[in-house]
CSV table of C-alpha atoms in Angstrom, one decimal:
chain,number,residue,atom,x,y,z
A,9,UNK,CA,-35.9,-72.3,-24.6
A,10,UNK,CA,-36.7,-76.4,-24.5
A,11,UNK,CA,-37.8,-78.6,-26.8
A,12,UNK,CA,-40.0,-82.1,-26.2
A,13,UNK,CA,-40.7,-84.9,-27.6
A,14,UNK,CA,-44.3,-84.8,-27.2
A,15,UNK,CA,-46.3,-88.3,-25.7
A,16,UNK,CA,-49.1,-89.4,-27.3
A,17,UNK,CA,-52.5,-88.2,-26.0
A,18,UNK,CA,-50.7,-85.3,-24.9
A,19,UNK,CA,-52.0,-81.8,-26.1
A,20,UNK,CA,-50.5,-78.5,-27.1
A,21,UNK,CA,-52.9,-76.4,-25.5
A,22,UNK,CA,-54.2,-76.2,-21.6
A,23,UNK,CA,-57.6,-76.1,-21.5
A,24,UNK,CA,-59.1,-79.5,-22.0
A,25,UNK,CA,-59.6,-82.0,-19.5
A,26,UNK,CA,-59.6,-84.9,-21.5
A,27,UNK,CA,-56.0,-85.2,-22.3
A,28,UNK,CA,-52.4,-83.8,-20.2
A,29,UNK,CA,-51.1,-80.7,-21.6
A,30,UNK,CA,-47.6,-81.0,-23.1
A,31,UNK,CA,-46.6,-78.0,-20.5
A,32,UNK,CA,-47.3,-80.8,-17.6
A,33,UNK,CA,-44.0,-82.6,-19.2
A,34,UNK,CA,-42.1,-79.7,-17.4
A,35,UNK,CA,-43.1,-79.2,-13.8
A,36,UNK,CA,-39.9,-80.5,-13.0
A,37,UNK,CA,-38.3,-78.4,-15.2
A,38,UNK,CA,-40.2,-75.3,-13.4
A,39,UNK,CA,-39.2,-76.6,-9.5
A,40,UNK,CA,-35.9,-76.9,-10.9
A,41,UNK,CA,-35.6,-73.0,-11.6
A,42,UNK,CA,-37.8,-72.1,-8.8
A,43,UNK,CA,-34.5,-73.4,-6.7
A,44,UNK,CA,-31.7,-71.4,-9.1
A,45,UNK,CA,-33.8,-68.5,-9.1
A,46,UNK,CA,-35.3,-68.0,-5.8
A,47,UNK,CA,-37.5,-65.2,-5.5
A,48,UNK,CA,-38.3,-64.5,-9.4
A,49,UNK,CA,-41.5,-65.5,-10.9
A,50,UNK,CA,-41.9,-68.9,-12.8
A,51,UNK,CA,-41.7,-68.0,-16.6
A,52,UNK,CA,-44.2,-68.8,-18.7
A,53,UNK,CA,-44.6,-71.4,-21.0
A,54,UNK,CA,-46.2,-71.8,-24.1
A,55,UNK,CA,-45.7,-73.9,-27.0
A,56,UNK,CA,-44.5,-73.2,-30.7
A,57,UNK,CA,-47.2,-74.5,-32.7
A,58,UNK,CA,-48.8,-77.7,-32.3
A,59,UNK,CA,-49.1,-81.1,-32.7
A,60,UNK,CA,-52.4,-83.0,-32.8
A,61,UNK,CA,-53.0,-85.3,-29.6
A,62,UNK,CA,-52.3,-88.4,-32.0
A,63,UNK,CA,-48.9,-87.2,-33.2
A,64,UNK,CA,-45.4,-87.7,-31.7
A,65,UNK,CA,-42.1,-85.7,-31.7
A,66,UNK,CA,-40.5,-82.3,-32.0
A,67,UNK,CA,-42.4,-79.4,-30.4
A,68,UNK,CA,-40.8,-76.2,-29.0
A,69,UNK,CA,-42.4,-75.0,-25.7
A,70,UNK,CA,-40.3,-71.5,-24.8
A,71,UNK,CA,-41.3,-68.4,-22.6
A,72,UNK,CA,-39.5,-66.3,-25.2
A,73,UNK,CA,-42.6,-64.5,-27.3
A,74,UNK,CA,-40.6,-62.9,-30.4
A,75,UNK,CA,-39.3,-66.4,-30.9
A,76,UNK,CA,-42.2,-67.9,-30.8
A,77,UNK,CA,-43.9,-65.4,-33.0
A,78,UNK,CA,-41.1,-65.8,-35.8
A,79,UNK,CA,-40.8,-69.0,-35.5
A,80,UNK,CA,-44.4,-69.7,-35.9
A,81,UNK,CA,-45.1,-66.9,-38.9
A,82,UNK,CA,-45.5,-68.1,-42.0
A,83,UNK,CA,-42.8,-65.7,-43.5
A,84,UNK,CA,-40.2,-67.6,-41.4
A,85,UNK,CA,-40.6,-70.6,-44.5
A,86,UNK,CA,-39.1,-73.2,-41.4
A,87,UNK,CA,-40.5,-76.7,-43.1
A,88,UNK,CA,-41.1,-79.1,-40.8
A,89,UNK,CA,-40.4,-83.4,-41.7
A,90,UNK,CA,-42.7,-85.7,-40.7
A,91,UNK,CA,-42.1,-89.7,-40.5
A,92,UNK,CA,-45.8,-91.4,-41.5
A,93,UNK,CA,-46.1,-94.9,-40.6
A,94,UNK,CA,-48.6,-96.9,-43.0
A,95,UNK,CA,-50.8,-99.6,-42.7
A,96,UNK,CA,-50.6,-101.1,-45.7
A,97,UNK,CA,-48.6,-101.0,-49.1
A,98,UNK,CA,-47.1,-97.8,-50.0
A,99,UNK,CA,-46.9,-98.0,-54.2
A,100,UNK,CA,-45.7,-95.3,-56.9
A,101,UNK,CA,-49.5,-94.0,-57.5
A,102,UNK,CA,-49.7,-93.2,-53.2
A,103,UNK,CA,-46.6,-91.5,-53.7
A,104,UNK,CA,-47.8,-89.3,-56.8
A,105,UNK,CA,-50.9,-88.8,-55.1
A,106,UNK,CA,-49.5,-87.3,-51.9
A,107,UNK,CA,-46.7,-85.6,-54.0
A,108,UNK,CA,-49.7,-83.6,-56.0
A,109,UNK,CA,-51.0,-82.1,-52.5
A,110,UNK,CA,-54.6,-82.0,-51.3
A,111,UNK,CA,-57.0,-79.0,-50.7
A,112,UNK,CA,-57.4,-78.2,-46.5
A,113,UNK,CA,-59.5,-75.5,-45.4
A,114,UNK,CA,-60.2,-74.2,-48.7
A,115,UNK,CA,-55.9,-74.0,-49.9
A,116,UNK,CA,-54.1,-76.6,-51.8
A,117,UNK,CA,-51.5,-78.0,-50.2
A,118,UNK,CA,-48.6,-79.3,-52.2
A,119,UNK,CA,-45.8,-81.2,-49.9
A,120,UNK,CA,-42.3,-79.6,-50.4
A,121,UNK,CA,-41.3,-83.7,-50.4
A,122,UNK,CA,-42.0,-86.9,-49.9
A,123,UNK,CA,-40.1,-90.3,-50.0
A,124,UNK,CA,-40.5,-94.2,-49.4
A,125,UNK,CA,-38.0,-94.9,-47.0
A,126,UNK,CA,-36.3,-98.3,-47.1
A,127,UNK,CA,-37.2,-101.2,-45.5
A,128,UNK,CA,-36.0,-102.3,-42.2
A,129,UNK,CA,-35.7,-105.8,-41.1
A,130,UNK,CA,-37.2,-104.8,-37.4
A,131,UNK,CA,-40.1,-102.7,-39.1
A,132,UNK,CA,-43.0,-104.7,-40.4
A,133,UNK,CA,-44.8,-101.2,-41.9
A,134,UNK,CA,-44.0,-99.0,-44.5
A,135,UNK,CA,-42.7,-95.5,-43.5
A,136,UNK,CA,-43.0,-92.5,-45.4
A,137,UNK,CA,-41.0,-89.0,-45.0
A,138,UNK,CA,-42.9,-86.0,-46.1
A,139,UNK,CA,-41.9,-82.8,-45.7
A,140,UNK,CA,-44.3,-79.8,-45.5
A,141,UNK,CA,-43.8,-75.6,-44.8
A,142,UNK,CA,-47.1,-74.5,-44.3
A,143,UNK,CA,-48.2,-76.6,-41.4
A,144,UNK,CA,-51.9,-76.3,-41.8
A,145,UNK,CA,-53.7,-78.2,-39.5
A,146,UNK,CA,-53.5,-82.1,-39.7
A,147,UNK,CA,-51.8,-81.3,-43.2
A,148,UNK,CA,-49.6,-84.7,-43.6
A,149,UNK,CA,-52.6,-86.5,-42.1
A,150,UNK,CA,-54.9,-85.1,-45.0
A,151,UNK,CA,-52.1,-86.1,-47.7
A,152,UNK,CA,-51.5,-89.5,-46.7
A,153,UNK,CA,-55.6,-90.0,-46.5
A,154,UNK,CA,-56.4,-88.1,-49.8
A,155,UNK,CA,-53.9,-91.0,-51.6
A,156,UNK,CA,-55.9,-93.8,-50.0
A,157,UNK,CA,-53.8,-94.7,-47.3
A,158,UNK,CA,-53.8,-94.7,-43.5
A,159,UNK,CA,-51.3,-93.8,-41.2
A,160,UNK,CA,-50.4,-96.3,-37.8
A,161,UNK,CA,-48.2,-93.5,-36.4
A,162,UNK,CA,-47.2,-90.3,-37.6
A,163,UNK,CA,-44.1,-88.7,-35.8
A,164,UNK,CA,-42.6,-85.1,-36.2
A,165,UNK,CA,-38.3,-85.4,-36.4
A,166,UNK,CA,-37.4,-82.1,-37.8
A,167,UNK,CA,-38.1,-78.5,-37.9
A,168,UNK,CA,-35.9,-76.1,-40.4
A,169,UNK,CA,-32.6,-77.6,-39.6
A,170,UNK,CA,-32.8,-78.8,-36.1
A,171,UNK,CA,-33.1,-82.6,-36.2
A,172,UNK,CA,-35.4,-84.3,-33.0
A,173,UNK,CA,-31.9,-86.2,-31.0
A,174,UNK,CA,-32.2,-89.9,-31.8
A,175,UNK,CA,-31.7,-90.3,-28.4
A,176,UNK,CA,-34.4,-88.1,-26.8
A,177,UNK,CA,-37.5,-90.4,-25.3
A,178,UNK,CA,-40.6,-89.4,-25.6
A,179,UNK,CA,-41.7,-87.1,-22.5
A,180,UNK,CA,-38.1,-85.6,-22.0
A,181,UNK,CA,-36.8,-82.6,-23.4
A,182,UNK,CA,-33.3,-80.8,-23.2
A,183,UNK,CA,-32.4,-77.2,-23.2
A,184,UNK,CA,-32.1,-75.8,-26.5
A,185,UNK,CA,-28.2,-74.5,-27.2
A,186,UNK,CA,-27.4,-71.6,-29.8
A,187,UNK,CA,-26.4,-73.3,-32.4
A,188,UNK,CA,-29.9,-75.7,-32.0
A,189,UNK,CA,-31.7,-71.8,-32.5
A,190,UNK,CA,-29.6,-70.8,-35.0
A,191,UNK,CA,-30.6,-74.2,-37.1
A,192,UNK,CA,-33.8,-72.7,-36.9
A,193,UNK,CA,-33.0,-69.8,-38.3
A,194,UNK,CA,-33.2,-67.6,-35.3
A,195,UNK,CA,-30.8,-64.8,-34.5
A,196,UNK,CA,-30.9,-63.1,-31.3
């Protein structure tokens, strides 16, 4: 198993043209085993959901498919944070807003949290931490849009309990350890 921290205009999936695929991140990854494990086939990657081309951060790409299906099923109730960056002022009445959820593909979706996160003397925007579980497609996008705001950058740093490393830059990605799966709630 791997994680990434995902580039932007990189995609999770491999069939468009327009954009790299996330999987391209690992070709060095895949001549590296090719050398320790001469003669086997190169596993197969794949990622653990997805991120939208304009999103950064955490995404798991394994060759492992029962971890990807649990991980992935909505029964596994893994919530996934999210830092928005916002153009704009952030007030009480965005916050309420977001915090009341917003209807996507026909479902209301209702954040499990969301926060104003203090100002930084090196950060001229407002940032906003939202958690969600459901992970429908562009979900914090649609939340932070349906409250009248609009996001500069929008960047993935946690799912269930395994926190994106501070220190990870975006393209690289470590080796995942047990007790990085286990934070995730899987149990082998």
């Amino acid at each position: 198993m791997v994680l990434c921290a995902m580039l932007l205009r990189y995609i999770c999936s491999s069939g468009e043209k327009e954009f790299k695929s996330v999987l391209d991140l690992f070709e060095d990854y895949l001549k590296r085993w090719d050398k320790m494990n001469r003669g086997s086939p190169k596993p197969r990657l794949f990622t653990v959901g997805r991120l939208d081309v304009a999103t950064t951060g955490l995404i798991i790409v394994t060759n492992d498919g029962d971890f990807a299906q649990k991980l992935s099923h909505p029964s596994s109730n893994l919530n996934k944070e999210y830092i928005a960056t916002i153009d704009g002022e952030v007030k009480k009445r965005h916050l309420i807003a977001i915090s009341e959820g917003t209807e996507i593909e026909g479902i209301h979706c209702i954040p499990d949290s969301v926060e104003l996160l203090p100002r930084q003397p090196d950060l001229s925007r407002p940032r906003l931490r939202i958690v969600v579980h459901e992970g429908r497609n562009h979900e914090v996008r649609e939340l932070v849009k349906n409250a009248g705001l609009e996001i500069h950058s929008l960047k993935r740093v946690r799912i269930g309990g395994f926190r994106l490393p501070a220190d990870l830059g975006l393209g690289k990605h470590v080796e995942l350890k047990q007790s990085d799966l286990r934070a995730m709630g899987w149990k082998s």
